[in-house]
Coordinates of C-alpha atoms in Angstrom, one line a residue:
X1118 CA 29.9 7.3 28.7
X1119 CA 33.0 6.6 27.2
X1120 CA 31.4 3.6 25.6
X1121 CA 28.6 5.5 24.1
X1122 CA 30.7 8.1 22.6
X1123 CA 32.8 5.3 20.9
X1124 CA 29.7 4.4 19.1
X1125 CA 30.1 7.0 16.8
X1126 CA 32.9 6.4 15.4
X1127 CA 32.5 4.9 11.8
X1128 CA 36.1 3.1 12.1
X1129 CA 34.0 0.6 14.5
X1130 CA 31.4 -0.2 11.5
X1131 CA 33.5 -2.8 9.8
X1132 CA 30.5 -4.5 8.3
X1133 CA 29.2 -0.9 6.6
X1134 CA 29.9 0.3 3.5
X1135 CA 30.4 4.2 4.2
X1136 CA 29.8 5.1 0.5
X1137 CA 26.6 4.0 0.9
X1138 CA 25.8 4.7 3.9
X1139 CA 23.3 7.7 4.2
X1140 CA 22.4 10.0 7.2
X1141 CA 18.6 11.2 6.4
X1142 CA 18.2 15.0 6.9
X1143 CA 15.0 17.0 6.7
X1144 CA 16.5 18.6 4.1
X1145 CA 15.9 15.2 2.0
X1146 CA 12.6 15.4 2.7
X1147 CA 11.9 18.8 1.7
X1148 CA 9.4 19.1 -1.4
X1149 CA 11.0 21.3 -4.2
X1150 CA 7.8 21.0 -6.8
X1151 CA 4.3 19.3 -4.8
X1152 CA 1.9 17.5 -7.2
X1153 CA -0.7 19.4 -8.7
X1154 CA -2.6 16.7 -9.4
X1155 CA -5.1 15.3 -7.1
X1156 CA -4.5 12.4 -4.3
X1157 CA -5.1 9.1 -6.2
X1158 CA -6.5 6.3 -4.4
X1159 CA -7.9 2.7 -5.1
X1160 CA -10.1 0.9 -3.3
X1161 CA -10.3 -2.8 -3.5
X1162 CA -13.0 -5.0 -1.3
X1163 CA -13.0 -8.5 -0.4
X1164 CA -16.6 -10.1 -1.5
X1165 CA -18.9 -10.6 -4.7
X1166 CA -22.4 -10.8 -2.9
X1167 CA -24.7 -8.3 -4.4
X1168 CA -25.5 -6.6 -1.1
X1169 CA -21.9 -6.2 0.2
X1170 CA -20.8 -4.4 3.3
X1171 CA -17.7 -4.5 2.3
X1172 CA -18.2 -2.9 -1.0
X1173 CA -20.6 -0.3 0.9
X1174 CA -18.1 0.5 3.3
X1175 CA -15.7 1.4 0.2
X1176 CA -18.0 3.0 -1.2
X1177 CA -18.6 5.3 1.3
X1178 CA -15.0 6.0 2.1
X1179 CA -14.6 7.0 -1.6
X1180 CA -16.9 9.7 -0.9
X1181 CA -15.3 11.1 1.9
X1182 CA -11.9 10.9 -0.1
X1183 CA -13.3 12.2 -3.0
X1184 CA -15.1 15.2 -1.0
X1185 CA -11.7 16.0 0.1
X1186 CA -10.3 16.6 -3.2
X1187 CA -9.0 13.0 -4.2
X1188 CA -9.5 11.3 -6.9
X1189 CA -11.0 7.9 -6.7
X1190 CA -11.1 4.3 -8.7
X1191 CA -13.1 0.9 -7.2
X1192 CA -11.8 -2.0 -8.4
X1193 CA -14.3 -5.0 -9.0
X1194 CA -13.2 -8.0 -8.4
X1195 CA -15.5 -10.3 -10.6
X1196 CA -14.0 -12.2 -13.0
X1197 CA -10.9 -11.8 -11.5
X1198 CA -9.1 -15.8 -11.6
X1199 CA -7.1 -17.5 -8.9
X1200 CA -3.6 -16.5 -8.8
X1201 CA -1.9 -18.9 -11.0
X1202 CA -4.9 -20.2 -12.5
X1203 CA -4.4 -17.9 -15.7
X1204 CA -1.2 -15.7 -17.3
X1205 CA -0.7 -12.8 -16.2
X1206 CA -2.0 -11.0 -19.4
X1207 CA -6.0 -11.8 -18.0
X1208 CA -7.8 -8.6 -18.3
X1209 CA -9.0 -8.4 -14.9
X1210 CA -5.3 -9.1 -13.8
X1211 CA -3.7 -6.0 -15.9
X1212 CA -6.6 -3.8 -15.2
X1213 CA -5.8 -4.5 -11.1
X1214 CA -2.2 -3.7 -12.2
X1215 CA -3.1 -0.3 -13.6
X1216 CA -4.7 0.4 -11.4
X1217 CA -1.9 -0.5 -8.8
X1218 CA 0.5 1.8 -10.6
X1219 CA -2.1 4.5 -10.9
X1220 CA -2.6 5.2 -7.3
X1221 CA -0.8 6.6 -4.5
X1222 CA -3.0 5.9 -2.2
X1223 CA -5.1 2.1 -1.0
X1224 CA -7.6 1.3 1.1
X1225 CA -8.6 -2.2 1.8
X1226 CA -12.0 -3.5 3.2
X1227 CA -12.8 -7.1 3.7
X1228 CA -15.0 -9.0 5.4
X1229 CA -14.4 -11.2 8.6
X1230 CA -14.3 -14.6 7.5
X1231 CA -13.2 -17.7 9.3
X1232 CA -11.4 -15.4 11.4
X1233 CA -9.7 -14.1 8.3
X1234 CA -9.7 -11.9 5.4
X1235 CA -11.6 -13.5 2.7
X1236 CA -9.6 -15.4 -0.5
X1237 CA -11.1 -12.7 -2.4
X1238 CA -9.2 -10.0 -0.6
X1239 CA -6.3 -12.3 -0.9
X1240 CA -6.6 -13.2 -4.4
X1241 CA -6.3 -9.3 -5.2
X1242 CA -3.4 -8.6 -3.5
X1243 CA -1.8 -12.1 -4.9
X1244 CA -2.2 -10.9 -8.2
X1245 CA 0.0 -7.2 -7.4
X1246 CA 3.6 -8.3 -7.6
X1247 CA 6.0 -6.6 -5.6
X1248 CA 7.9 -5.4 -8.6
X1249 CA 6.8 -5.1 -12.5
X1250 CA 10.0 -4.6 -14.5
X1251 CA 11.8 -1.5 -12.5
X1252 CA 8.5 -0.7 -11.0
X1253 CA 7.3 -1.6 -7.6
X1254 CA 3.5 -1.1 -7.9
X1255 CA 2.8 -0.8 -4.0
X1256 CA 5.9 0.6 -2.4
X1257 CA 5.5 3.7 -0.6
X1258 CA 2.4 4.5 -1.2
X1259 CA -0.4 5.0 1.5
X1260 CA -2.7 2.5 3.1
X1261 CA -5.8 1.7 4.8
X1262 CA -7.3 -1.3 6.1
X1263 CA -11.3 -1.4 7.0
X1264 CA -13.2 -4.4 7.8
X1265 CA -17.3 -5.3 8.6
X1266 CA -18.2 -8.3 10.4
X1267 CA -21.1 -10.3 10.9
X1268 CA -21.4 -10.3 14.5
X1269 CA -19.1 -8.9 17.2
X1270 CA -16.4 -6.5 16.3
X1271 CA -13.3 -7.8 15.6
X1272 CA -9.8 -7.1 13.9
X1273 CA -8.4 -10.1 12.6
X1274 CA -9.0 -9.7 9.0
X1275 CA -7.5 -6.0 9.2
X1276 CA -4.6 -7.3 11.2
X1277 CA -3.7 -9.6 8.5
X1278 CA -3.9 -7.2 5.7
X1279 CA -1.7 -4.8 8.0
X1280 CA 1.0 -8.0 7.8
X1281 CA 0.3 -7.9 4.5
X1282 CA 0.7 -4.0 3.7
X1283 CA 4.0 -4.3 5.1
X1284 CA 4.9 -6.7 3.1
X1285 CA 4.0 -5.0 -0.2
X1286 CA 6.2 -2.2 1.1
X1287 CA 3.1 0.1 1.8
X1288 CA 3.1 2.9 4.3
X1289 CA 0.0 1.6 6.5
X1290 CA -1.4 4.4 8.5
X1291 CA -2.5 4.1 13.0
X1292 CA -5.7 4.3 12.6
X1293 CA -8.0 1.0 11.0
X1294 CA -11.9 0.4 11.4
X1295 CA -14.1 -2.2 12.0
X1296 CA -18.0 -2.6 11.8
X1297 CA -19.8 -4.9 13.6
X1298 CA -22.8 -6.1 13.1
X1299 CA -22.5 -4.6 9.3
X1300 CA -26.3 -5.4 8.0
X1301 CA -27.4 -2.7 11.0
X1302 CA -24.9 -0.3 10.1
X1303 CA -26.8 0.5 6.5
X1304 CA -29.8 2.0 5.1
X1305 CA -31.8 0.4 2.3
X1306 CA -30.2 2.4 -0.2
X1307 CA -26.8 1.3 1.0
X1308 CA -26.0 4.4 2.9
X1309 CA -24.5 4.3 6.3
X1310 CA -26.4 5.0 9.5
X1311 CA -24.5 7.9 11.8
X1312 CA -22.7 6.2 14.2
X1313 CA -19.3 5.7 16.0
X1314 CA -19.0 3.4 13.4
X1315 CA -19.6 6.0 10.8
X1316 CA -17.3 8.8 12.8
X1317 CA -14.2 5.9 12.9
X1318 CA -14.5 5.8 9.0
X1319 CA -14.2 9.6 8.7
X1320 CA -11.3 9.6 10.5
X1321 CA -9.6 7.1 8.9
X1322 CA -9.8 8.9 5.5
X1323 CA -8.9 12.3 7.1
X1324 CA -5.5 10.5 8.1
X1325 CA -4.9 8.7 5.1
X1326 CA -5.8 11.8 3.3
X1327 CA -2.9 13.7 5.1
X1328 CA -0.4 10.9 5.2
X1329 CA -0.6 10.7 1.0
X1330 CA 0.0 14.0 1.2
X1331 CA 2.8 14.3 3.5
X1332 CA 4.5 11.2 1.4
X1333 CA 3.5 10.5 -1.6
X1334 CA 6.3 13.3 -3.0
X1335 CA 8.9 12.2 -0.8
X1336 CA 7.9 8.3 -1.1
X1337 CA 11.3 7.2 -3.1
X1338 CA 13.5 8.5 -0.4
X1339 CA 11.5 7.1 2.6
X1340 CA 11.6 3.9 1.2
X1341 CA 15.4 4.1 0.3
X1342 CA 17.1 1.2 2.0
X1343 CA 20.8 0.3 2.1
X1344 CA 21.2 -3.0 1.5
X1345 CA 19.3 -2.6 -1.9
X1346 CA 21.7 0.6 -2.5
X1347 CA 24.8 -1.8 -1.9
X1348 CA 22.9 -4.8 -4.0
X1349 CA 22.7 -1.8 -7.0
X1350 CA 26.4 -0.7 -6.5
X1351 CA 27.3 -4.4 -6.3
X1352 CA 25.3 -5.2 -9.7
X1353 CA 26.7 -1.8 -11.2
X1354 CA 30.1 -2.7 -10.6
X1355 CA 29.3 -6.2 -11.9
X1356 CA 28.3 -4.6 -15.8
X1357 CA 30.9 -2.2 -15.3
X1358 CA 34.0 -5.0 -14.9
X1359 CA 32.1 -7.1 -18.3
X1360 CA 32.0 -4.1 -20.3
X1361 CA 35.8 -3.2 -19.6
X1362 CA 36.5 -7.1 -19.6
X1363 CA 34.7 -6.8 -23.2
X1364 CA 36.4 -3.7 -24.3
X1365 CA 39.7 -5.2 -23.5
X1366 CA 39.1 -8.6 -25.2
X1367 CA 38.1 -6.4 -28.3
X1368 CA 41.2 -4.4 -28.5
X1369 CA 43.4 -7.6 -27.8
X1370 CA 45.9 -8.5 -30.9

């Protein structure tokens, strides 16, 4: 018990800079002003093919977002060029990018491929940097992952974007879906059939729906980390000791 108690004691933290160190308290994450504004999500799919379940299974999760009150953009992916075929300044690229920095909320839907996402999925997610000057386009904010397969169900291609949303620093909500079988799962006019299927996709917006609202005001300080608060201090203190190195050599005879 002893032991355990000793724990505590921030004299044994040698390695831990207690200035920077922060204890999180509800208090922190305590709204003082919510947004007014409505939930903002965008919705990016993995395939060009004119009939595609992909793009139909966005589609219909953009209504069940926007019927909840969010607001809603679809990114098309045609046109959009290889990652580092092209600058950075392609249309397609800057409008992804916008978009990016628009939302606060992502849901992604591919295809089962190869046992994978497809490289259009990919490509879209290439082309999002993890940071665009001081900004960092993806961090905190909300995702979901969705994919439709051909044949039996399966979650590979969602299991690699989940890898993937944690990369880009996302917040990637439980629940996922995946359609099997996707050309039985929709009508000719695109809709989708009432199904489990169907019921899995409403639930997954309800959740994201409620996790961009429980975060998306609090999303800086959940995604606060100390090593890149010691890294700032570090480069802080660094332009601090050139300016006064600067200012002395200036007032030197």
């Amino acid at each position: 018990m002893s032991e355990i108690s000793s724990v505590r004691d921030p004299s044994l933290f040698p390695a831990l800079d207690a200035d920077l160190f922060d204890v999180p308290t509800t208090a922190r994450l305590a709204v003082g002003a919510s947004s007014r504004h409505r939930p903002r999500f965008l919705m990016l799919c993995g395939s060009l093919r004119e009939r595609s379940y992909s793009r139909l299974l966005s589609f219909e999760a953009a209504r069940l977002l926007e019927a909840m009150g969010g607001e809603v953009r679809v990114f098309d992916p045609t046109g959009l060029p290889l990652p580092d075929s092209t600058p950075d300044t392609d249309p397609k690229v800057q409008e992804l990018r916008e978009l990016a920095r628009w939302s606060e909320g992502m849901v992604w839907t591919s295809p089962e491929r190869h046992g994978a996402m497809t490289g259009i999925m990919k490509a879209q997610i290439d082309w999002i940097p993890l940071a665009l000057g001081a900004v960092r386009p993806t961090q905190g904010k909300t995702l979901a992952v969705m994919q439709v397969s051909g044949g039996s169900q399966s979650f590979n291609a969602v299991n690699q974007m989940r890898v993937l949303g944690r990369w880009m620093r996302m917040l990637t909500i439980p629940n996922q879906s995946s359609v099997a079988k996707a050309f039985q799962e929709f009508d000719e006019a695109g809709r989708m059939r009432p199904s489990s299927y169907y019921d899995r996709v409403v639930d997954v917006m309800e959740e994201l729906f409620k996790f961009t609202l429980l975060t998306r005001d609090v999303s800086a300080y959940l995604v606060d980390r100390y090593s890149e608060r010691k890294e700032s201090a570090a480069a802080l203190s660094l332009r601090v000791d050139l300016l006064q190195s600067g200012s002395l050599a200036a007032n030197s005879p």
